[in-house]
CSV table of C-alpha atoms in Angstrom, one decimal:
chain,number,residue,atom,x,y,z
A,1,GLY,CA,-5.6,-14.2,6.4
A,2,GLU,CA,-4.2,-12.8,9.2
A,3,SER,CA,-6.6,-11.4,11.9
A,4,VAL,CA,-5.0,-7.8,12.5
A,5,GLY,CA,-8.3,-6.4,14.2
A,6,LEU,CA,-10.2,-8.5,16.1
A,7,HIS,CA,-12.1,-5.3,17.7
A,8,LEU,CA,-12.0,-2.4,15.1
A,9,PRO,CA,-15.3,-0.6,14.5
A,10,THR,CA,-16.6,-1.7,11.5
A,11,LEU,CA,-18.5,0.1,8.5
A,12,SER,CA,-20.8,-1.5,6.2
A,13,VAL,CA,-21.7,0.1,2.8
A,14,GLN,CA,-23.4,-1.0,-0.1
A,15,GLU,CA,-21.4,-1.6,-3.3
A,16,GLY,CA,-21.5,1.6,-5.4
A,17,ASP,CA,-22.2,4.0,-2.3
A,18,ASN,CA,-20.0,6.4,-1.0
A,19,SER,CA,-17.7,5.6,2.1
A,20,ILE,CA,-16.6,8.1,4.8
A,21,ILE,CA,-13.8,6.9,7.4
A,22,ASN,CA,-13.0,9.0,9.9
A,23,CYS,CA,-9.9,9.8,12.1
A,24,ALA,CA,-9.2,11.8,15.1
A,25,TYR,CA,-5.3,12.7,15.7
A,26,SER,CA,-3.9,13.7,19.1
A,27,ASN,CA,-0.7,15.9,18.1
A,28,SER,CA,-1.8,19.6,17.0
A,29,ALA,CA,2.1,19.8,15.9
A,30,SER,CA,1.4,17.1,13.3
A,31,ASP,CA,2.2,18.3,9.5
A,32,TYR,CA,1.7,15.4,7.8
A,33,PHE,CA,-0.8,12.9,7.3
A,34,ILE,CA,-1.4,9.4,5.6
A,35,TRP,CA,-4.2,6.8,4.9
A,36,TYR,CA,-3.1,3.5,4.8
A,37,LYS,CA,-5.1,0.6,3.5
A,38,GLN,CA,-4.5,-2.9,5.0
A,39,GLU,CA,-6.2,-6.2,3.1
A,40,SER,CA,-6.1,-9.2,4.8
A,41,GLY,CA,-2.7,-11.4,4.8
A,42,LYS,CA,-1.1,-8.1,3.8
A,43,GLY,CA,0.9,-5.2,4.9
A,44,PRO,CA,-0.4,-1.7,5.0
A,45,GLN,CA,-0.7,0.1,1.2
A,46,PHE,CA,-0.4,4.1,1.3
A,47,ILE,CA,-3.8,5.3,-0.4
A,48,ILE,CA,-3.2,9.3,-0.1
A,49,ASP,CA,-1.7,11.6,2.1
A,50,ILE,CA,-2.0,15.6,3.0
A,51,ARG,CA,0.1,18.0,4.8
A,52,SER,CA,-1.2,20.5,7.2
A,53,ASN,CA,-0.9,23.8,4.5
A,54,MET,CA,-4.0,22.0,2.8
A,55,ASP,CA,-7.3,20.8,4.0
A,56,LYS,CA,-8.4,18.8,1.2
A,57,ARG,CA,-6.6,16.7,-1.6
A,58,GLN,CA,-8.0,14.4,-4.3
A,59,GLY,CA,-6.8,10.8,-5.7
A,60,GLN,CA,-8.2,8.5,-7.8
A,61,ARG,CA,-12.0,7.7,-6.3
A,62,VAL,CA,-10.5,9.2,-2.9
A,63,THR,CA,-10.4,12.0,-0.9
A,64,VAL,CA,-8.7,13.2,2.2
A,65,LEU,CA,-10.1,16.3,4.4
A,66,LEU,CA,-8.2,17.6,7.0
A,67,ASN,CA,-9.7,19.8,9.6
A,68,LYS,CA,-6.7,21.1,11.9
A,69,THR,CA,-9.3,23.1,14.1
A,70,VAL,CA,-10.8,19.8,15.8
A,71,LYS,CA,-7.7,17.5,14.9
A,72,HIS,CA,-9.7,15.2,12.7
A,73,LEU,CA,-9.1,13.6,9.2
A,74,SER,CA,-11.4,11.8,7.0
A,75,LEU,CA,-11.2,9.5,4.1
A,76,GLN,CA,-14.1,9.7,1.5
A,77,ILE,CA,-14.2,6.7,-1.1
A,78,ALA,CA,-16.4,7.3,-4.2
A,79,ALA,CA,-18.4,4.5,-6.0
A,80,THR,CA,-17.1,1.8,-3.3
A,81,GLN,CA,-16.4,-1.5,-4.9
A,82,PRO,CA,-15.8,-4.8,-3.4
A,83,GLY,CA,-11.8,-4.5,-3.5
A,84,ASP,CA,-12.0,-1.7,-1.3
A,85,SER,CA,-13.2,-4.1,1.6
A,86,ALA,CA,-10.2,-3.5,4.1
A,87,VAL,CA,-8.8,-2.2,7.3
A,88,TYR,CA,-8.0,1.7,6.9
A,89,PHE,CA,-6.1,3.5,9.2
A,90,CYS,CA,-4.5,7.0,9.4
A,91,ALA,CA,-1.3,8.0,10.4
A,92,GLU,CA,0.0,11.1,12.0
A,93,ASN,CA,3.9,12.3,11.7
A,94,TYR,CA,5.0,12.9,15.1
A,95,GLY,CA,8.5,14.0,15.3
A,96,GLN,CA,10.9,11.7,13.2
A,97,ASN,CA,8.1,9.0,13.3
A,98,PHE,CA,4.5,7.8,12.6
A,99,VAL,CA,1.7,7.3,15.0
A,100,PHE,CA,-1.2,5.1,13.9
A,101,GLY,CA,-4.7,5.2,14.3
A,102,PRO,CA,-6.4,2.1,15.8
A,103,GLY,CA,-8.2,1.7,12.2
A,104,THR,CA,-11.7,1.1,11.0
A,105,ARG,CA,-12.9,-1.9,8.8
A,106,LEU,CA,-14.6,-1.3,6.0
A,107,SER,CA,-16.9,-3.8,4.4
A,108,VAL,CA,-18.4,-3.9,1.3
A,109,LEU,CA,-22.3,-5.2,0.9
A,110,PRO,CA,-23.2,-6.8,-2.4
B,1,GLU,CA,10.0,-3.2,-8.5
B,2,ALA,CA,10.4,-0.8,-5.1
B,3,GLN,CA,9.8,-3.1,-2.3
B,4,VAL,CA,10.2,-4.1,1.4
B,5,THR,CA,10.6,-7.5,1.6
B,6,GLN,CA,10.7,-9.3,5.4
B,7,ASN,CA,11.7,-13.1,6.3
B,8,PRO,CA,10.0,-15.2,7.0
B,9,ARG,CA,6.3,-14.8,6.4
B,10,TYR,CA,5.6,-17.4,9.3
B,11,LEU,CA,7.5,-18.4,12.0
B,12,ILE,CA,6.9,-20.6,15.0
B,13,THR,CA,9.5,-21.0,17.4
B,14,VAL,CA,9.9,-22.0,21.3
B,15,THR,CA,10.5,-19.8,24.4
B,16,GLY,CA,14.2,-18.7,24.6
B,17,LYS,CA,15.3,-19.8,21.3
B,18,LYS,CA,17.0,-16.6,19.5
B,19,LEU,CA,15.8,-15.6,16.2
B,20,THR,CA,15.9,-12.9,13.1
B,21,VAL,CA,13.7,-11.4,11.1
B,22,THR,CA,15.0,-9.9,8.1
B,23,CYS,CA,13.8,-6.5,6.3
B,24,SER,CA,15.5,-5.4,3.2
B,25,GLN,CA,14.6,-2.2,0.9
B,26,ASN,CA,15.4,-1.7,-2.5
B,27,MET,CA,14.4,2.2,-2.6
B,28,ASN,CA,17.7,3.9,-0.8
B,29,HIS,CA,15.8,4.9,2.0
B,30,GLU,CA,17.2,6.3,4.7
B,31,TYR,CA,14.6,5.5,7.5
B,32,MET,CA,13.7,2.2,8.5
B,33,SER,CA,11.2,0.8,11.3
B,34,TRP,CA,9.8,-2.3,12.9
B,35,TYR,CA,6.5,-2.3,14.0
B,36,ARG,CA,4.2,-4.8,16.1
B,37,GLN,CA,0.4,-5.1,15.5
B,38,ASP,CA,-1.8,-6.8,17.7
B,39,PRO,CA,-5.5,-6.9,17.9
B,40,GLY,CA,-7.0,-3.6,19.6
B,41,LEU,CA,-3.9,-2.1,19.9
B,42,GLY,CA,-2.7,-1.4,16.4
B,43,LEU,CA,0.7,-0.9,15.0
B,44,ARG,CA,3.1,0.0,17.7
B,45,GLN,CA,6.7,1.2,16.8
B,46,ILE,CA,9.4,-1.1,18.6
B,47,TYR,CA,12.5,0.5,16.9
B,48,TYR,CA,13.6,2.7,14.1
B,49,SER,CA,16.7,3.7,12.4
B,50,MET,CA,17.1,7.2,10.8
B,51,ASN,CA,20.1,5.8,9.0
B,52,VAL,CA,23.2,3.5,8.9
B,53,GLU,CA,24.5,2.6,12.6
B,54,VAL,CA,21.7,5.3,13.8
B,55,THR,CA,19.1,3.2,15.8
B,56,ASP,CA,16.7,4.5,18.8
B,57,LYS,CA,13.9,2.6,20.6
B,58,GLY,CA,10.1,3.3,19.7
B,59,ASP,CA,7.2,2.9,22.3
B,60,VAL,CA,7.4,-1.1,22.7
B,61,PRO,CA,11.7,-2.1,22.4
B,62,GLU,CA,11.7,-4.4,25.2
B,63,GLY,CA,12.8,-7.8,24.4
B,64,TYR,CA,14.0,-6.7,21.0
B,65,LYS,CA,17.3,-5.8,19.3
B,66,VAL,CA,18.4,-4.2,15.8
B,67,SER,CA,21.2,-3.2,13.8
B,68,ARG,CA,21.7,-1.2,10.7
B,69,LYS,CA,24.8,-2.2,9.2
B,70,GLU,CA,24.1,-1.2,5.5
B,71,LYS,CA,21.2,1.3,4.6
B,72,ARG,CA,19.1,-1.6,2.6
B,73,ASN,CA,19.0,-3.9,5.8
B,74,PHE,CA,17.0,-3.7,9.0
B,75,PRO,CA,16.8,-6.8,10.7
B,76,LEU,CA,15.0,-7.5,14.0
B,77,ILE,CA,16.5,-9.7,16.7
B,78,LEU,CA,14.8,-11.6,19.4
B,79,GLU,CA,17.7,-12.8,21.9
B,80,SER,CA,15.2,-14.9,23.9
B,81,PRO,CA,11.6,-14.7,22.8
B,82,SER,CA,8.6,-15.0,24.8
B,83,PRO,CA,4.8,-15.9,24.1
B,84,ASN,CA,3.7,-12.2,24.7
B,85,GLN,CA,6.2,-11.5,21.7
B,86,THR,CA,3.7,-13.3,19.6
B,87,SER,CA,2.4,-11.0,17.1
B,88,LEU,CA,2.3,-9.7,13.6
B,89,TYR,CA,5.6,-7.6,12.8
B,90,PHE,CA,5.9,-5.3,10.3
B,91,CYS,CA,9.5,-3.3,8.3
B,92,ALA,CA,9.3,-0.1,6.7
B,93,SER,CA,10.8,2.1,5.1
B,94,SER,CA,10.7,5.8,4.2
B,95,PHE,CA,13.1,8.5,2.7
B,96,HIS,CA,12.9,10.9,5.5
B,97,GLY,CA,11.2,9.4,8.7
B,98,GLY,CA,7.8,11.2,9.4
B,99,ALA,CA,7.9,13.6,6.2
B,100,THR,CA,7.3,11.2,3.6
B,101,GLU,CA,5.4,8.2,3.3
B,102,ALA,CA,6.4,4.7,4.5
B,103,PHE,CA,6.3,1.8,2.5
B,104,PHE,CA,5.6,-1.5,4.3
B,105,GLY,CA,6.5,-5.0,3.9
B,106,GLN,CA,4.4,-7.9,3.6
B,107,GLY,CA,4.6,-8.8,7.4
B,108,THR,CA,5.9,-11.7,9.7
B,109,ARG,CA,3.6,-14.0,11.8
B,110,LEU,CA,5.5,-15.0,14.8
B,111,THR,CA,4.0,-17.3,17.4
B,112,VAL,CA,6.2,-18.5,20.5
B,113,VAL,CA,5.2,-21.4,22.1
């Protein structure tokens, strides 16, 4: 597969545990945020998004928390499964475009 | 199926030989963009387009060209590729730029020797 993040921070969790992946964003004017999942050899896939008028949004097994005061975003994955192993990165909008975080590699241990 | 399609998936070429990477989306999105992804540097924007015939430079446009003659297509052109353009390239599209989610293609692994 593609080696997209040789120097990424890695989070290792036991299968069945909850995972928390963090992201610090830079622009206080950003009002839309997205979490993406990138599996080896594939393009980034949308997981969940949140707008700045919210501080929490839940999806299926995933929750995104937004703390605008400290410009922090987190992704919580409940009951982590082997299929969750991937690189996760956040994106903040910046004018017409997005700025992407460096990513975190999630490794799920059996 | 809604998708962004890039071709080719893999390409090895020699320095100076012009090449084009195609990108097509079937979602009627106005916004399209090209990124390169390098280890330790994350996704960096090369060029983007807000609509037909409207293109703008991203963060790393040097050595690249794009065109947007039709809404669905956004090819990336390397007129004279160099080894420092060896990278993993992604095309993405969305309805309205930074206001809606971006859909990504599967990527093109380019090696310039």
